[in-house]
Short mmCIF file of N, CA, C and O and ligand atoms in Angstrom, two decimals:
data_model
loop_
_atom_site.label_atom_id
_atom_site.label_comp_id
_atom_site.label_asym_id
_atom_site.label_seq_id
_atom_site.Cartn_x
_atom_site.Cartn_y
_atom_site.Cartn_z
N UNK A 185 -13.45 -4.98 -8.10
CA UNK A 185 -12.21 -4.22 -8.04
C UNK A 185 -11.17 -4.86 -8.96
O UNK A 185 -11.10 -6.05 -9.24
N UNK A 186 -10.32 -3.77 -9.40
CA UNK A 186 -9.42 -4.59 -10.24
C UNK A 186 -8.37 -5.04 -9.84
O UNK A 186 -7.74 -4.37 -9.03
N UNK A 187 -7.86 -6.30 -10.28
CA UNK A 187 -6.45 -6.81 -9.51
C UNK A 187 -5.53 -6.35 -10.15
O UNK A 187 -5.55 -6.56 -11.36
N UNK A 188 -4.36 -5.51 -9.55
CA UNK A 188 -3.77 -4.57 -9.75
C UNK A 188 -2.90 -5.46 -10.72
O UNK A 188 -2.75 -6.66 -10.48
N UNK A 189 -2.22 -4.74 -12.03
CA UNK A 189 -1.61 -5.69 -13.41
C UNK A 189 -0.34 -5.83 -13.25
O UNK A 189 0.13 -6.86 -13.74
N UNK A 190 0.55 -4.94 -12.61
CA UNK A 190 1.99 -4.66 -12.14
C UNK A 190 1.77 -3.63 -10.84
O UNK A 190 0.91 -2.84 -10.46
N UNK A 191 3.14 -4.13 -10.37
CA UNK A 191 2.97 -3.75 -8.70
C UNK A 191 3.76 -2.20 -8.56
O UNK A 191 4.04 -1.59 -7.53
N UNK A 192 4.07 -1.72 -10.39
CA UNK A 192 4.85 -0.48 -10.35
C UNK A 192 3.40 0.40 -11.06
O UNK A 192 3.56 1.62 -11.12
N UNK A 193 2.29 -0.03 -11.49
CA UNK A 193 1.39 0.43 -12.19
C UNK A 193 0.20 1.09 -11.21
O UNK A 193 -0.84 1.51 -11.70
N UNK A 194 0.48 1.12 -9.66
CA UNK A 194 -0.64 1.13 -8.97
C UNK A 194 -0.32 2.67 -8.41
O UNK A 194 0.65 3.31 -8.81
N UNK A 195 -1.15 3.11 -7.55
CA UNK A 195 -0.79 4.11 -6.70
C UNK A 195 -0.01 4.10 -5.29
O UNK A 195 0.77 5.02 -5.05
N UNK A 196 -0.18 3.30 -4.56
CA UNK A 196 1.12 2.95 -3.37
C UNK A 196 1.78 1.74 -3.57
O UNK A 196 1.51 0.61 -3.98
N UNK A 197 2.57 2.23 -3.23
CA UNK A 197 3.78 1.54 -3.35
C UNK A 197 4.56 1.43 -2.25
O UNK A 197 4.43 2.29 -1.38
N UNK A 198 5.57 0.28 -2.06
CA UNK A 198 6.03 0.09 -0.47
C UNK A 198 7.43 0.02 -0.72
O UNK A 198 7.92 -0.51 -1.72
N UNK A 199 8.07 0.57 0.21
CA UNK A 199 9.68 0.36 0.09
C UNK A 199 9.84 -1.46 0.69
O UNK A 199 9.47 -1.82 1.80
N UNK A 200 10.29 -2.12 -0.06
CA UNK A 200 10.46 -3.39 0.47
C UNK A 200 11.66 -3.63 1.33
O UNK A 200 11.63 -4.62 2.06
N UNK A 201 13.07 -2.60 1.34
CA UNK A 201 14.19 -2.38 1.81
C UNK A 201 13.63 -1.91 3.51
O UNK A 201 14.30 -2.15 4.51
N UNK A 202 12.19 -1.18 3.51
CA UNK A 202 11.72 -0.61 5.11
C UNK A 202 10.95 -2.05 5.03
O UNK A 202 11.48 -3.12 5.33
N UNK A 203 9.87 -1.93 4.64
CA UNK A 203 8.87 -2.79 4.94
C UNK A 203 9.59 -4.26 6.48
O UNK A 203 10.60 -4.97 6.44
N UNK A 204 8.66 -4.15 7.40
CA UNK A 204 8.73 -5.03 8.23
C UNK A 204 7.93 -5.98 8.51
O UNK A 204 7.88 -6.61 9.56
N UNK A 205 7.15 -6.14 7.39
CA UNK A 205 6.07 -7.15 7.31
C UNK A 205 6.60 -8.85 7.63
O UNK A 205 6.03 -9.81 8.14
N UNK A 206 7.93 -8.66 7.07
CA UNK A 206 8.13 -10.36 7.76
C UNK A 206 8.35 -10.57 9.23
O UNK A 206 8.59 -11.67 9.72
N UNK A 207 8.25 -9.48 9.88
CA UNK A 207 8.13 -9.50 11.09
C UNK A 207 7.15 -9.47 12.27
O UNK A 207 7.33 -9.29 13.47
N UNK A 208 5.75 -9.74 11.34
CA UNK A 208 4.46 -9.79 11.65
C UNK A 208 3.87 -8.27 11.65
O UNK A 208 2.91 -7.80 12.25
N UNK A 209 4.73 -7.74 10.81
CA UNK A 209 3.36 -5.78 10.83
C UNK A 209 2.83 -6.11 9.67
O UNK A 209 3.40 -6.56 8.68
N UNK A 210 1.56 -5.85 9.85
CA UNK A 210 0.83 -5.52 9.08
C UNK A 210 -0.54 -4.57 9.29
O UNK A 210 -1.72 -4.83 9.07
N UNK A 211 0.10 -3.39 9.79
CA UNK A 211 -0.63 -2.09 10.04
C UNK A 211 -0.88 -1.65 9.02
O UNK A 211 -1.99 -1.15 9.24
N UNK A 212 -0.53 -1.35 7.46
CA UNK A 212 -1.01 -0.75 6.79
C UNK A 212 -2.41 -1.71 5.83
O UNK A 212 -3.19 -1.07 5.14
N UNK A 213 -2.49 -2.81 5.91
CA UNK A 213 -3.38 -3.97 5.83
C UNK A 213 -4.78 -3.81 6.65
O UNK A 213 -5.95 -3.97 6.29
N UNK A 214 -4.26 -3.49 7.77
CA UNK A 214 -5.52 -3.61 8.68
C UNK A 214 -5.93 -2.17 8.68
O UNK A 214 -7.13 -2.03 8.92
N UNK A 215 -5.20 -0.97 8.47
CA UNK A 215 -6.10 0.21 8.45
C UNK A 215 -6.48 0.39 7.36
O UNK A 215 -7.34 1.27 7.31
N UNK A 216 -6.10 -0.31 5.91
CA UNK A 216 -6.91 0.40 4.68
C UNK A 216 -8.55 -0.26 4.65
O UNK A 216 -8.84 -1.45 4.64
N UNK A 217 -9.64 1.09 4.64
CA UNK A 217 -10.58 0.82 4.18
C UNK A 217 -11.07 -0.06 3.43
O UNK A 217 -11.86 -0.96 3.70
N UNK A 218 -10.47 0.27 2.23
CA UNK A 218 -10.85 -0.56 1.07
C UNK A 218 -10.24 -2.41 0.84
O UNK A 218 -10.67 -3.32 0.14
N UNK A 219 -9.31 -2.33 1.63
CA UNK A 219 -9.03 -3.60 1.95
C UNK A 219 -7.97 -4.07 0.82
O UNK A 219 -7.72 -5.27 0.65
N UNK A 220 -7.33 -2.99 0.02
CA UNK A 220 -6.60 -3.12 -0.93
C UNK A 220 -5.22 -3.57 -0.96
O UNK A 220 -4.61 -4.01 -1.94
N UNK A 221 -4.82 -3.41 0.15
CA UNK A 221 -3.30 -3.82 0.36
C UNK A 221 -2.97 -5.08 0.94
O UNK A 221 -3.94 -5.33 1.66
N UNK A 222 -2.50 -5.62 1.00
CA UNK A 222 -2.21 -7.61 1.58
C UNK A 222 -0.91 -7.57 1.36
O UNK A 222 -0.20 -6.79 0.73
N UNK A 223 -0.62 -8.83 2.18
CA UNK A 223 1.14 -8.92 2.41
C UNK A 223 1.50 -10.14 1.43
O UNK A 223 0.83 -11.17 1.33
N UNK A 224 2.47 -9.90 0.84
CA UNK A 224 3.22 -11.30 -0.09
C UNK A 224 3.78 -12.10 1.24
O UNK A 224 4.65 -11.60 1.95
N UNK A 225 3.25 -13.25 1.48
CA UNK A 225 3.71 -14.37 2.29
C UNK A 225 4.77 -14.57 1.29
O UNK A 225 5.73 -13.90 1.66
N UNK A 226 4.99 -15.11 0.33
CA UNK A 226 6.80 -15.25 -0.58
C UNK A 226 7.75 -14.22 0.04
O UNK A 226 8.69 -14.56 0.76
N UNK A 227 7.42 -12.71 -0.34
CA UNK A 227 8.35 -12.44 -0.23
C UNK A 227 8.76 -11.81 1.29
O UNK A 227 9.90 -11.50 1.60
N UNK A 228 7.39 -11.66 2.29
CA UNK A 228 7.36 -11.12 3.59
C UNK A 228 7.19 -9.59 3.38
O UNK A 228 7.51 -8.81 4.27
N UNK A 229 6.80 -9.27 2.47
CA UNK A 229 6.42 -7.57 2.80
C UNK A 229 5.18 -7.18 2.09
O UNK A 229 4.61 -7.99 1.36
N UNK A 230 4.70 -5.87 2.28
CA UNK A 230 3.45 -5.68 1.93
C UNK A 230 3.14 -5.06 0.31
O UNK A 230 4.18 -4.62 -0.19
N UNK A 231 2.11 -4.95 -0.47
CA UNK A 231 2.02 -4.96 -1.34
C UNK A 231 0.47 -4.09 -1.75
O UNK A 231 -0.22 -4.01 -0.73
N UNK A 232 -0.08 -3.56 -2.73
CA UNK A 232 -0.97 -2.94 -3.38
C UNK A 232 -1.91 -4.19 -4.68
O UNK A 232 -1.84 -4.26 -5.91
N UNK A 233 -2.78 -5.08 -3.55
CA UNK A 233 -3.32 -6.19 -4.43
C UNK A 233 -4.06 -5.61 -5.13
O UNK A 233 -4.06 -6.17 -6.23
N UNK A 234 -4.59 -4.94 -5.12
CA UNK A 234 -6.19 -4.40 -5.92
C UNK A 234 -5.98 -2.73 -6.52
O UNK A 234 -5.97 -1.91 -5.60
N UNK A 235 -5.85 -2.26 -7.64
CA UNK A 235 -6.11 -1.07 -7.86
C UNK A 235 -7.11 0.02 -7.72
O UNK A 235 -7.82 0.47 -8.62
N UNK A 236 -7.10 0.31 -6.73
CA UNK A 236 -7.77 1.46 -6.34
C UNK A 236 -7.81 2.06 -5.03
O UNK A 236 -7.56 1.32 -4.07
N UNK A 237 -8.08 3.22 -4.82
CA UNK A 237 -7.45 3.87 -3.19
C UNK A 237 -8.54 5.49 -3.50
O UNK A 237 -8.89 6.17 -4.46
N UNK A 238 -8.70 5.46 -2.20
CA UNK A 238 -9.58 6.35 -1.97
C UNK A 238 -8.89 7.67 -1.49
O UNK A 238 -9.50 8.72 -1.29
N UNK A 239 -7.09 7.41 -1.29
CA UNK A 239 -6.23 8.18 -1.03
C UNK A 239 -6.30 8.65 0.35
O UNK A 239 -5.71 9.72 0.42
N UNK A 240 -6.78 8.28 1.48
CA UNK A 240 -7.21 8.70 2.65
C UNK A 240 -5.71 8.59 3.39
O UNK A 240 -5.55 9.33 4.36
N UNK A 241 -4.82 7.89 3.08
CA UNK A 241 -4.13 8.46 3.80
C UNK A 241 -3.47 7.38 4.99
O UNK A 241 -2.31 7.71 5.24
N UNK A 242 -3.86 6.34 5.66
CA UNK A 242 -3.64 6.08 7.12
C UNK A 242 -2.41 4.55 6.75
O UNK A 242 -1.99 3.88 7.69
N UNK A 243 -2.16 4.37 5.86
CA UNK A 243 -1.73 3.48 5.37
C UNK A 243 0.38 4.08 5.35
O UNK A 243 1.45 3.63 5.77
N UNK A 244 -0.04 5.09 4.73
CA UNK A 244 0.90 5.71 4.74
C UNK A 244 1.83 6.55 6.28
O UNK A 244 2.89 6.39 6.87
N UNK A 245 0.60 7.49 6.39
CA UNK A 245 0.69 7.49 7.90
C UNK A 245 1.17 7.07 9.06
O UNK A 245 1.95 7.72 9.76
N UNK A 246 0.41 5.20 9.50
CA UNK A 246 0.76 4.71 9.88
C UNK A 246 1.86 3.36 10.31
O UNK A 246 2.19 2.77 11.34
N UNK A 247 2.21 3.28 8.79
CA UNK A 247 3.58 2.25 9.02
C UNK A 247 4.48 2.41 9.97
O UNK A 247 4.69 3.62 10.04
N UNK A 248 5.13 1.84 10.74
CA UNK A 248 5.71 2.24 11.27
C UNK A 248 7.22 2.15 11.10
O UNK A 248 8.10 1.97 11.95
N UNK A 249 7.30 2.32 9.81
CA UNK A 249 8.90 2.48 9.07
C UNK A 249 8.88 3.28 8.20
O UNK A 249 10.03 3.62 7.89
N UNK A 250 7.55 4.12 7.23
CA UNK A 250 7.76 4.65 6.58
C UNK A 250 7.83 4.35 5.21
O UNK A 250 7.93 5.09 4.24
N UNK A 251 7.75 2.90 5.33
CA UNK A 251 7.67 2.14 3.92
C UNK A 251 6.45 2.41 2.56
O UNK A 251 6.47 2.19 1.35
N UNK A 252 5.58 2.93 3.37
CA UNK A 252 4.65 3.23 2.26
C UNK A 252 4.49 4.53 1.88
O UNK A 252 4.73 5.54 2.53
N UNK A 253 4.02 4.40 0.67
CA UNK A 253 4.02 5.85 -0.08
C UNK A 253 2.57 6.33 -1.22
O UNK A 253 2.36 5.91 -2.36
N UNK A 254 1.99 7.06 -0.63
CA UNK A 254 0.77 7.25 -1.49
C UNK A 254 0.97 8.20 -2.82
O UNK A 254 1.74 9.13 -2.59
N UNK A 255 0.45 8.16 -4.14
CA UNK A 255 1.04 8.83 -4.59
C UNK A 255 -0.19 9.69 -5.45
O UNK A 255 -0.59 9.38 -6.57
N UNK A 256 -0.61 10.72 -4.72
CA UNK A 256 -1.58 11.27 -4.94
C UNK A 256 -1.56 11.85 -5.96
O UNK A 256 -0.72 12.67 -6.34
N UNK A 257 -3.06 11.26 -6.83
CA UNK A 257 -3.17 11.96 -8.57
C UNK A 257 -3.28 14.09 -8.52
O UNK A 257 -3.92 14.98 -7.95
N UNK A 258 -2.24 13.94 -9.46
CA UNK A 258 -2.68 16.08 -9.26
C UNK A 258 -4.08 16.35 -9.29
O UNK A 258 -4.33 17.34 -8.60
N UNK A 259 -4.77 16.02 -9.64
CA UNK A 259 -6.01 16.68 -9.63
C UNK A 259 -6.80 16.61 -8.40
O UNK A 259 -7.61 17.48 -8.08
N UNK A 260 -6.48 15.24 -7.49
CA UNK A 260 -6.70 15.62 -5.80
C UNK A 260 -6.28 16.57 -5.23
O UNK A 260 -7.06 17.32 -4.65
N UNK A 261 -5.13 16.76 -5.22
CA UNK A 261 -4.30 17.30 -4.35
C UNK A 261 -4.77 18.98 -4.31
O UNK A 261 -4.17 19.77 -3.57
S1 SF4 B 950 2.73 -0.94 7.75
FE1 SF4 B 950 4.71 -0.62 6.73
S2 SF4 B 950 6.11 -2.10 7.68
FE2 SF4 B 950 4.00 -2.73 8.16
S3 SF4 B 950 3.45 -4.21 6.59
FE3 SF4 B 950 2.75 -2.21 5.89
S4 SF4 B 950 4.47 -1.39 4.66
FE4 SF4 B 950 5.26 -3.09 5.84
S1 SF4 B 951 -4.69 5.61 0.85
FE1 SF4 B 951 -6.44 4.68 1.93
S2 SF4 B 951 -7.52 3.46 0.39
FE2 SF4 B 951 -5.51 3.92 -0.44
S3 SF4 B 951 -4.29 2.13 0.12
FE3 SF4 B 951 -3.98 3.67 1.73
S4 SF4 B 951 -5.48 3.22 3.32
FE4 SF4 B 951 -6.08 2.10 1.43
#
């Protein structure tokens, strides 16, 4: 998998202003499949380590602030 090159270059993306990851969530971590998302211990919020997403969805879904955002390619949708 590729390690994602910039953290504005990927497909989700997290509001770091919601994100409550320094507060021990890390629900969108533990539901992605692919295992793509991990939390920055520096900065306390969550992040898109690896480029690629299967777009399923539960990541987004389930935050429970709303912080994440999938950003589905047109040709899925
Ligand atoms: S689920 Fe939302 S609040 Fe929790 S770590 Fe992920 S982005 Fe942050
Ligand atoms: S949409 Fe699915 S594969 Fe992509 S980051 Fe979210 S949970 Fe992981």
């Amino acid at each position: 998998m590729p390690l994602a090159a910039t953290r504005t270059s990927v497909p989700v993306s997290v509001d770091e202003e919601k994100c409550i990851a320094q507060k021990g969530c890390t629900v969108c971590v533990d539901v992605c499949p692919l295992d793509v998302l991990a939390i920055d211990m520096v900065k306390g919020k969550a992040y898109m380590k690896f480029d690629e997403c299967w777009y399923c969805m539960p990541c987004e879904q389930d935050c429970p602030t709303g912080a994440v955002h999938v950003a589905i390619p047109y040709l899925l949708r």
